[in-house]
């Protein structure tokens, strides 16, 4: 069995090895057989002869090209002992770290389970709610590590073990950090699996907690899609894809897709936090049973491959059914396709607004007051959309926006659309049960402001241009929310995010759409 980087991974089968069975490490750990091996070393099944329990012993290899074995052992001992203090059900417990005959061994809890990589390679993608449950447990382990000041640095499917009951264990804490030392290599190589390495690490920045979150997003993408999002034919091509490409989901929707795409935002400062990801994954894990495809959804964590229903990308996540158009949805609008990346997405499910579970108030000096749109009594009584993305009039109290106000963005304009977020969508549009009550306006406002803030402070708006820009959220007025409009089957409800000049002047078409 090979993992996502082509290395042999640990398995649940013990390989008989008569020679190994006679070896005793540090006078205590009797090696019984090889469990697996990878780039970091060999994993053995062993018996702790002092207390009579079976353990896993990882025999660490000095990194290829390393010059100083003493430095390697020093860092491994320090980092792994630090990781051994972690107390979380999803962390593989470290019992001991020993050195014997100039070789370092880590004695760990023996978890007899396949890796997530093994599961997906053998059985195909996991069901979305199962992916969410796996992600939630891994996230718990990462949060415990980050609170202790530990960055994992090598989160990937091959380091996540999943038992038949759905329990998850994240292993190899501290080891990748222990080897990532300039004194150990002659080439300054990056340590970690290239396809699961966050963009900031590829760019040469130090690993940080947000880097682990990005790797978790790439891991969950693999679990739900069955393919590695950024893996290409060579390491160079893989790193280029990480820095320049955006993957698309076809097997996930709703909160799970929002979590994955939010974790995969390129800029670490704009990436969703562990708390936000946890809220989305908890919602996704709880959706099991709400909509089961024909033939049923297996509940085991070892499912057969299930054919996904027809789905479409909407505002950075996948929704069943057609994707409705928004202003500026022409293909030539850079970054404004409905399938653009945005993590700040929550859903209305069973008439209950869930945005407050994820976001708190998001206000900064670039944000203008949120306005309502779409009906008599709203701040913007009428808000017609168009395929163009810029307005030739300012957004003002009492001013309606008609289709003729939308223009191309090449010339001067007063404001500019840069994102829309679907708040509610139900494919059973012809059914009365598809209706959703208007959410509490304060909660809707928090959701919209958080979504627009996240988009504004992401790579969608170039950092060098943000200082001269303001943004604001437009939310549907109650009457607009409840009205079916010309198309009685259209129950899509969305918020819009708009840019304007912070000084009150006009935009020149170069503020963000053409600066990349």
Coordinates of C-alpha atoms in Angstrom, one line a residue:
X1 CA 0.0 0.0 0.0
X2 CA 1.3 3.4 -0.9
X3 CA 0.3 6.8 0.5
X4 CA -0.4 10.1 -1.3
X5 CA 3.3 10.7 -1.8
X6 CA 4.2 7.2 -3.0
X7 CA 5.7 6.0 0.3
X8 CA 4.8 2.8 1.9
X9 CA 2.5 3.4 4.9
X10 CA 1.8 1.7 8.1
X11 CA -0.7 -1.1 7.9
X12 CA -2.6 -3.2 10.4
X13 CA -0.8 -6.4 9.4
X14 CA 2.3 -7.5 11.2
X15 CA 5.1 -8.7 8.9
X16 CA 6.9 -11.6 10.5
X17 CA 10.6 -10.9 10.9
X18 CA 12.5 -13.5 12.9
X19 CA 15.5 -11.2 13.3
X20 CA 13.5 -8.3 14.5
X21 CA 11.7 -10.4 17.0
X22 CA 15.0 -10.9 18.8
X23 CA 15.8 -7.2 19.1
X24 CA 15.2 -5.4 22.4
X25 CA 15.4 -1.6 22.4
X26 CA 16.7 0.1 25.5
X27 CA 16.5 -3.2 27.4
X28 CA 12.7 -2.9 27.4
X29 CA 10.9 -2.9 24.1
X30 CA 11.0 -6.3 22.2
X31 CA 10.4 -5.8 18.5
X32 CA 7.9 -8.3 17.2
X33 CA 7.5 -7.4 13.6
X34 CA 7.4 -4.5 11.1
X35 CA 4.1 -2.6 10.7
X36 CA 5.2 -0.3 7.9
X37 CA 7.7 2.3 6.8
X38 CA 7.9 5.7 5.2
X39 CA 10.2 8.6 4.6
X40 CA 10.7 9.2 8.3
X41 CA 11.5 5.7 9.4
X42 CA 10.2 2.2 10.2
X43 CA 7.3 1.4 12.5
X44 CA 7.5 -1.8 14.6
X45 CA 5.0 -3.7 16.7
X46 CA 6.7 -4.2 20.0
X47 CA 6.1 -5.4 23.5
X48 CA 6.9 -3.3 26.5
X49 CA 8.4 -6.1 28.6
X50 CA 8.2 -4.1 31.8
X51 CA 4.4 -3.8 31.9
X52 CA 3.5 -6.3 29.3
X53 CA 1.6 -4.2 26.8
X54 CA 1.9 -4.0 23.0
X55 CA 3.2 -0.7 21.6
X56 CA 4.3 0.9 18.4
X57 CA 7.9 1.8 18.1
X58 CA 9.0 4.2 15.4
X59 CA 12.7 3.9 14.4
X60 CA 13.6 7.3 13.1
X61 CA 15.9 7.8 10.1
X62 CA 18.2 10.7 9.8
X63 CA 17.0 12.9 6.9
X64 CA 18.7 12.3 3.6
X65 CA 21.6 14.8 3.3
X66 CA 21.7 15.5 7.1
X67 CA 25.0 16.5 8.4
X68 CA 24.6 16.3 12.2
X69 CA 23.1 13.2 13.9
X70 CA 23.5 14.9 17.3
X71 CA 21.3 17.8 16.3
X72 CA 18.7 15.5 14.9
X73 CA 18.5 13.4 18.1
X74 CA 18.5 16.6 20.2
X75 CA 15.6 18.1 18.4
X76 CA 13.6 14.9 18.1
X77 CA 13.8 14.3 21.8
X78 CA 12.8 17.9 22.6
X79 CA 10.0 18.2 20.1
X80 CA 8.5 14.8 20.6
X81 CA 8.6 15.1 24.4
X82 CA 6.7 18.3 24.0
X83 CA 4.1 16.6 21.8
X84 CA 3.9 13.8 24.3
X85 CA 2.3 16.2 26.8
X86 CA -0.7 16.6 24.6
X87 CA -3.9 15.2 26.1
X88 CA -6.5 14.8 23.4
X89 CA -8.5 11.7 22.3
X90 CA -7.4 12.2 18.7
X91 CA -3.7 12.4 19.5
X92 CA -1.6 9.2 19.4
X93 CA -0.1 9.0 22.9
X94 CA 3.7 9.1 23.1
X95 CA 4.9 6.8 25.9
X96 CA 8.6 7.1 25.6
X97 CA 11.5 8.5 23.5
X98 CA 14.8 6.5 23.7
X99 CA 18.1 6.4 22.0
X100 CA 19.8 3.0 21.5
X101 CA 23.0 2.5 19.5
X102 CA 22.9 6.1 18.1
X103 CA 19.3 5.5 16.8
X104 CA 16.3 7.4 18.1
X105 CA 13.1 5.5 18.8
X106 CA 9.6 6.8 19.7
X107 CA 7.4 4.5 21.7
X108 CA 3.7 5.2 21.0
X109 CA 0.3 3.9 21.6
X110 CA -0.4 1.0 19.2
X111 CA -3.5 1.9 17.1
X112 CA -4.4 -1.0 14.9
X113 CA -6.3 0.8 12.1
X114 CA -5.7 1.8 8.5
X115 CA -4.8 5.4 7.7
X116 CA -7.2 7.7 6.0
X117 CA -5.1 7.4 2.9
X118 CA -5.5 3.6 3.0
X119 CA -9.2 3.9 3.4
X120 CA -9.8 6.2 0.5
X121 CA -7.4 4.4 -1.8
X122 CA -9.1 1.1 -1.1
X123 CA -12.8 2.1 -0.8
X124 CA -13.1 5.4 -2.5
X125 CA -14.2 8.7 -1.0
X126 CA -15.9 8.8 2.4
X127 CA -19.5 10.0 2.8
X128 CA -19.5 13.8 3.5
X129 CA -20.8 13.5 7.1
X130 CA -18.1 10.9 7.8
X131 CA -15.4 13.3 6.4
X132 CA -16.8 16.0 8.7
X133 CA -16.6 13.7 11.7
X134 CA -13.0 12.8 10.8
X135 CA -12.1 16.5 10.3
X136 CA -13.7 17.5 13.6
X137 CA -11.6 15.0 15.5
X138 CA -8.4 16.0 13.7
X139 CA -9.2 19.6 14.4
X140 CA -9.6 18.9 18.1
X141 CA -6.1 17.4 18.1
X142 CA -4.7 20.4 16.3
X143 CA -6.3 22.9 18.6
X144 CA -4.8 21.1 21.6
X145 CA -1.4 21.2 19.9
X146 CA -1.7 24.9 18.9
X147 CA -2.7 25.9 22.4
X148 CA 0.4 24.2 23.6
X149 CA 2.5 26.1 21.1
X150 CA 3.1 23.1 18.8
X151 CA 2.7 23.1 15.1
X152 CA 2.4 19.6 13.5
X153 CA 3.8 20.5 10.1
X154 CA 2.9 17.3 8.4
X155 CA -0.9 16.9 8.5
X156 CA -1.9 14.5 5.7
X157 CA -4.1 11.4 5.2
X158 CA -1.1 9.1 5.8
X159 CA -0.8 10.5 9.4
X160 CA -4.4 10.0 10.3
X161 CA -5.6 6.6 11.4
X162 CA -9.4 5.8 11.4
X163 CA -10.8 2.9 13.4
X164 CA -13.8 0.8 12.4
X165 CA -15.9 2.7 15.1
X166 CA -15.0 6.1 13.6
X167 CA -12.4 7.1 16.2
X168 CA -9.5 9.1 14.7
X169 CA -5.9 9.4 15.7
X170 CA -3.4 11.9 14.4
X171 CA 0.2 10.8 14.7
X172 CA 3.7 12.0 14.2
X173 CA 3.4 15.2 16.3
X174 CA 6.6 17.1 16.6
X175 CA 8.6 14.8 14.3
X176 CA 8.4 17.0 11.2
X177 CA 9.3 20.1 13.2
X178 CA 12.3 18.2 14.7
X179 CA 13.7 17.6 11.2
X180 CA 13.0 21.1 9.9
X181 CA 16.3 22.6 11.0
X182 CA 18.9 24.3 8.7
X183 CA 21.6 22.4 10.5
X184 CA 20.2 19.1 9.4
X185 CA 20.2 19.6 5.6
X186 CA 22.7 20.7 3.0
X187 CA 20.0 21.9 0.6
X188 CA 17.6 23.9 2.8
X189 CA 14.8 21.5 1.7
X190 CA 11.3 21.9 3.0
X191 CA 10.1 19.2 5.4
X192 CA 6.7 17.7 4.9
X193 CA 4.6 16.2 2.1
X194 CA 4.6 18.7 -0.8
X195 CA 0.9 18.2 -1.8
X196 CA -0.2 19.0 1.7
X197 CA 2.1 22.0 2.3
X198 CA 0.5 25.4 2.8
X199 CA 1.3 28.2 0.4
X200 CA 3.0 30.3 3.0
X201 CA 5.5 27.4 3.6
X202 CA 6.1 27.0 -0.1
X203 CA 6.8 30.8 -0.1
X204 CA 9.5 30.3 2.6
X205 CA 7.6 31.5 5.7
X206 CA 7.8 29.7 9.0
X207 CA 5.1 27.0 9.7
X208 CA 2.3 28.4 11.8
X209 CA -1.0 27.0 13.2
X210 CA -2.8 28.3 10.1
X211 CA -0.4 26.1 8.0
X212 CA -1.8 23.0 9.8
X213 CA -5.3 24.2 9.1
X214 CA -4.6 24.5 5.4
X215 CA -3.1 20.9 5.4
X216 CA -6.3 19.8 7.1
X217 CA -8.4 21.4 4.3
X218 CA -6.3 19.5 1.7
X219 CA -6.7 16.3 3.7
X220 CA -10.5 16.6 3.9
X221 CA -10.6 17.4 0.2
X222 CA -8.8 14.1 -0.5
X223 CA -11.2 12.3 1.8
X224 CA -14.4 13.5 0.2
X225 CA -13.2 13.7 -3.4
X226 CA -10.8 10.7 -3.6
X227 CA -8.0 12.7 -5.2
X228 CA -5.2 14.9 -3.9
X229 CA -6.2 18.5 -4.8
X230 CA -2.8 19.8 -5.7
X231 CA -0.8 16.7 -6.6
X232 CA 0.8 16.9 -10.0
X233 CA 3.4 14.9 -12.0
X234 CA 6.4 16.5 -10.3
X235 CA 7.2 18.3 -7.0
X236 CA 7.7 21.6 -8.9
X237 CA 4.3 21.3 -10.6
X238 CA 2.7 20.4 -7.3
X239 CA 4.2 23.5 -5.6
X240 CA 3.1 25.7 -8.5
X241 CA -0.5 24.4 -8.2
X242 CA -0.5 25.1 -4.5
X243 CA 0.5 28.7 -5.1
X244 CA -1.7 29.4 -8.1
X245 CA -4.7 27.1 -8.5
X246 CA -8.1 26.7 -6.8
X247 CA -9.6 23.2 -6.5
X248 CA -13.3 22.6 -7.0
X249 CA -15.5 20.3 -5.0
X250 CA -17.9 17.8 -6.7
X251 CA -18.8 15.5 -3.8
X252 CA -19.5 18.0 -1.0
X253 CA -21.9 20.8 -0.3
X254 CA -23.0 23.1 2.5
X255 CA -21.0 23.5 5.6
X256 CA -18.5 20.8 4.7
X257 CA -17.6 22.4 1.4
X258 CA -17.5 25.8 3.1
X259 CA -15.0 24.4 5.7
X260 CA -12.8 22.8 3.1
X261 CA -12.7 25.9 0.9
X262 CA -12.2 28.2 3.8
X263 CA -9.3 26.2 5.1
X264 CA -7.7 26.3 1.6
X265 CA -7.7 30.1 1.3
X266 CA -4.2 30.9 0.2
X267 CA -3.5 33.8 2.6
X268 CA -3.1 32.5 6.1
X269 CA -4.4 35.7 7.6
X270 CA -7.7 35.3 5.6
X271 CA -8.0 31.6 6.3
X272 CA -10.9 30.6 8.5
X273 CA -9.9 29.9 12.1
X274 CA -10.0 26.6 13.9
X275 CA -13.2 27.8 15.7
X276 CA -14.9 28.7 12.5
X277 CA -13.9 25.4 10.9
X278 CA -15.1 23.6 14.0
X279 CA -18.5 25.2 13.7
X280 CA -18.9 24.2 10.1
X281 CA -17.6 20.7 10.6
X282 CA -20.0 20.1 13.5
X283 CA -22.9 21.2 11.3
X284 CA -21.8 19.0 8.5
X285 CA -21.3 16.0 10.8
X286 CA -24.9 16.5 12.1
X287 CA -26.5 16.5 8.6
X288 CA -26.3 12.7 8.3
X289 CA -29.8 11.3 7.7
X290 CA -31.3 14.6 6.5
X291 CA -31.0 13.7 2.9
X292 CA -30.0 10.2 1.9
X293 CA -29.3 9.3 -1.7
X294 CA -31.2 6.4 -3.3
X295 CA -30.0 3.1 -2.0
X296 CA -29.1 4.5 1.4
X297 CA -25.8 5.9 2.9
X298 CA -23.5 3.5 4.7
X299 CA -22.8 4.4 8.3
X300 CA -19.5 2.5 8.5
X301 CA -16.3 4.6 8.1
X302 CA -15.4 2.0 5.4
X303 CA -18.0 2.9 2.8
X304 CA -18.3 1.8 -0.8
X305 CA -18.1 4.6 -3.3
X306 CA -21.4 6.4 -3.6
X307 CA -22.4 8.3 -6.8
X308 CA -22.8 11.9 -6.0
X309 CA -26.1 13.8 -6.9
X310 CA -25.9 16.6 -9.6
X311 CA -24.2 19.6 -7.9
X312 CA -23.1 23.1 -8.7
X313 CA -20.6 25.4 -7.2
X314 CA -22.3 28.4 -5.5
X315 CA -20.3 31.1 -3.7
X316 CA -17.4 28.8 -2.9
X317 CA -19.5 25.7 -1.9
X318 CA -21.4 23.1 -3.7
X319 CA -25.2 23.2 -3.8
X320 CA -27.6 20.8 -5.5
X321 CA -29.4 22.3 -8.5
X322 CA -28.7 25.2 -10.7
X323 CA -26.5 28.1 -9.7
X324 CA -28.3 31.4 -10.0
X325 CA -26.5 34.3 -11.5
X326 CA -25.4 37.4 -9.7
X327 CA -24.1 40.8 -10.8
X328 CA -20.8 40.6 -12.5
X329 CA -21.0 36.9 -13.3
X330 CA -19.5 37.1 -16.7
X331 CA -16.5 34.8 -17.2
X332 CA -14.2 37.8 -17.9
X333 CA -14.7 39.2 -14.4
X334 CA -11.6 38.1 -12.6
X335 CA -12.5 36.2 -9.5
X336 CA -16.2 36.9 -9.7
X337 CA -17.5 33.6 -11.0
X338 CA -20.1 32.1 -8.7
X339 CA -17.6 29.3 -8.0
X340 CA -15.1 31.7 -6.4
X341 CA -13.5 30.8 -3.1
X342 CA -15.2 32.1 0.0
X343 CA -15.3 30.4 3.3
X344 CA -17.8 32.6 5.1
X345 CA -20.8 30.5 4.1
X346 CA -23.5 29.2 6.4
X347 CA -26.9 27.8 5.5
X348 CA -30.5 28.0 6.6
X349 CA -31.5 24.5 7.5
X350 CA -35.0 23.6 8.6
X351 CA -35.8 27.3 9.0
X352 CA -33.0 27.9 11.5
X353 CA -30.3 30.5 10.8
X354 CA -26.9 29.0 11.7
X355 CA -24.6 31.9 10.9
X356 CA -24.2 32.9 14.6
X357 CA -22.6 29.5 15.3
X358 CA -19.7 30.5 13.2
X359 CA -19.1 34.2 13.1
X360 CA -19.0 37.0 15.6
X361 CA -19.3 40.7 14.7
X362 CA -16.8 41.7 12.1
X363 CA -16.3 45.4 11.9
X364 CA -13.2 47.3 10.8
X365 CA -12.5 50.8 9.6
X366 CA -12.9 49.8 5.9
X367 CA -16.4 48.6 6.5
X368 CA -19.3 50.9 5.7
X369 CA -22.7 50.5 7.3
X370 CA -24.7 47.5 6.0
X371 CA -27.8 48.3 4.0
X372 CA -31.0 46.4 3.2
X373 CA -32.3 45.9 -0.4
X374 CA -35.1 44.7 -2.5
X375 CA -38.5 46.1 -1.3
X376 CA -40.4 49.2 -0.2
X377 CA -39.0 50.2 3.1
X378 CA -35.5 48.9 2.4
X379 CA -32.5 51.2 2.3
X380 CA -32.2 50.3 -1.4
X381 CA -35.9 49.8 -2.5
X382 CA -35.1 48.0 -5.7
X383 CA -31.9 46.1 -6.5
X384 CA -31.9 44.7 -10.0
X385 CA -28.8 42.8 -11.1
X386 CA -26.9 42.5 -14.3
X387 CA -24.1 40.7 -16.0
X388 CA -21.9 43.8 -15.5
X389 CA -20.2 44.2 -12.2
X390 CA -19.9 48.0 -11.5
X391 CA -22.4 50.8 -10.7
X392 CA -22.5 54.2 -12.2
X393 CA -24.3 55.6 -9.2
X394 CA -23.3 55.5 -5.5
X395 CA -25.2 53.3 -3.1
X396 CA -27.3 55.7 -1.1
X397 CA -30.3 55.6 1.2
X398 CA -33.5 55.6 -0.8
X399 CA -31.8 55.1 -4.2
X400 CA -33.0 52.2 -6.3
X401 CA -30.5 50.3 -8.5
X402 CA -31.9 49.3 -11.9
X403 CA -30.2 47.2 -14.6
X404 CA -29.1 50.3 -16.5
X405 CA -27.0 51.3 -13.5
X406 CA -24.7 48.3 -14.0
X407 CA -21.8 49.1 -16.4
X408 CA -18.5 47.5 -17.4
X409 CA -15.7 48.2 -14.9
X410 CA -13.1 49.4 -17.4
X411 CA -13.9 53.1 -16.8
X412 CA -14.7 55.2 -13.8
X413 CA -17.5 53.9 -11.6
X414 CA -19.0 54.6 -8.1
X415 CA -19.0 51.1 -6.6
X416 CA -18.1 47.6 -7.6
X417 CA -19.5 44.1 -6.7
X418 CA -16.9 41.7 -5.5
X419 CA -18.7 38.8 -3.9
X420 CA -22.2 37.3 -3.3
X421 CA -23.0 34.6 -0.7
X422 CA -25.9 32.3 -0.8
X423 CA -27.7 32.4 2.6
X424 CA -30.5 30.0 1.7
X425 CA -31.1 27.7 -1.2
X426 CA -33.5 24.8 -1.6
X427 CA -33.9 22.7 -4.7
X428 CA -37.5 21.8 -3.8
X429 CA -38.5 25.3 -4.9
X430 CA -42.0 24.3 -6.0
X431 CA -42.9 23.0 -2.5
X432 CA -44.3 25.0 0.3
X433 CA -41.9 23.2 2.6
X434 CA -39.0 24.8 0.7
X435 CA -39.9 28.2 2.3
X436 CA -37.7 29.6 5.1
X437 CA -38.7 32.2 7.6
X438 CA -36.8 35.5 7.5
X439 CA -33.9 35.2 10.0
X440 CA -33.3 37.6 12.8
X441 CA -32.0 40.8 11.1
X442 CA -29.2 41.2 13.6
X443 CA -27.9 37.7 13.0
X444 CA -28.3 38.1 9.2
X445 CA -26.3 41.3 9.5
X446 CA -23.5 39.6 11.4
X447 CA -23.4 36.8 8.9
X448 CA -23.2 39.2 5.9
X449 CA -20.6 41.5 7.5
X450 CA -18.4 38.5 8.4
X451 CA -18.7 37.1 4.9
X452 CA -17.8 40.4 3.2
X453 CA -15.0 41.1 5.6
X454 CA -13.4 37.7 5.0
X455 CA -13.6 38.2 1.2
X456 CA -12.3 41.8 1.4
X457 CA -9.3 40.7 3.5
X458 CA -8.5 37.7 1.3
X459 CA -6.6 37.6 -2.0
X460 CA -9.8 38.6 -3.8
X461 CA -8.8 42.2 -3.1
X462 CA -5.1 42.9 -3.5
X463 CA -3.5 44.0 -0.2
X464 CA -1.7 46.9 -1.8
X465 CA -5.1 48.4 -2.9
X466 CA -7.2 47.8 0.3
X467 CA -6.0 51.0 2.0
X468 CA -7.9 53.2 -0.5
X469 CA -11.1 51.1 -0.5
X470 CA -14.2 50.6 1.6
X471 CA -16.7 47.8 1.5
X472 CA -20.2 47.1 2.6
X473 CA -22.7 44.3 2.8
X474 CA -26.2 44.4 1.3
X475 CA -28.7 42.1 2.9
X476 CA -32.3 41.3 1.7
X477 CA -35.1 43.2 3.4
X478 CA -37.8 41.0 5.0
X479 CA -40.3 41.6 2.2
X480 CA -37.7 40.8 -0.5
X481 CA -36.8 37.6 1.4
X482 CA -40.4 36.4 1.4
X483 CA -41.3 37.5 -2.2
X484 CA -40.9 34.9 -4.9
X485 CA -40.6 37.5 -7.6
X486 CA -41.0 36.8 -11.4
X487 CA -39.7 33.2 -11.0
X488 CA -42.0 31.5 -8.4
X489 CA -39.5 28.6 -8.2
X490 CA -36.5 30.8 -7.3
X491 CA -35.9 30.5 -3.5
X492 CA -32.3 31.6 -3.6
X493 CA -31.5 34.3 -1.0
X494 CA -28.1 36.0 -0.9
X495 CA -26.1 38.8 0.4
X496 CA -23.9 41.1 -1.8
X497 CA -20.5 42.6 -1.0
X498 CA -19.7 45.9 -2.7
X499 CA -16.5 48.0 -3.0
X500 CA -16.2 51.8 -3.1
X501 CA -13.6 54.5 -2.8
X502 CA -12.8 55.2 0.9
X503 CA -12.5 58.9 0.2
X504 CA -15.9 59.1 -1.6
X505 CA -14.5 59.4 -5.1
X506 CA -14.9 57.1 -8.0
X507 CA -13.0 53.9 -8.7
X508 CA -10.9 53.8 -11.9
X509 CA -11.2 50.2 -12.8
X510 CA -7.7 49.3 -11.5
X511 CA -8.4 49.0 -7.8
X512 CA -8.8 45.3 -7.8
X513 CA -10.3 43.8 -10.9
X514 CA -7.2 44.3 -13.0
X515 CA -4.5 44.1 -10.3
X516 CA -3.4 40.5 -9.9

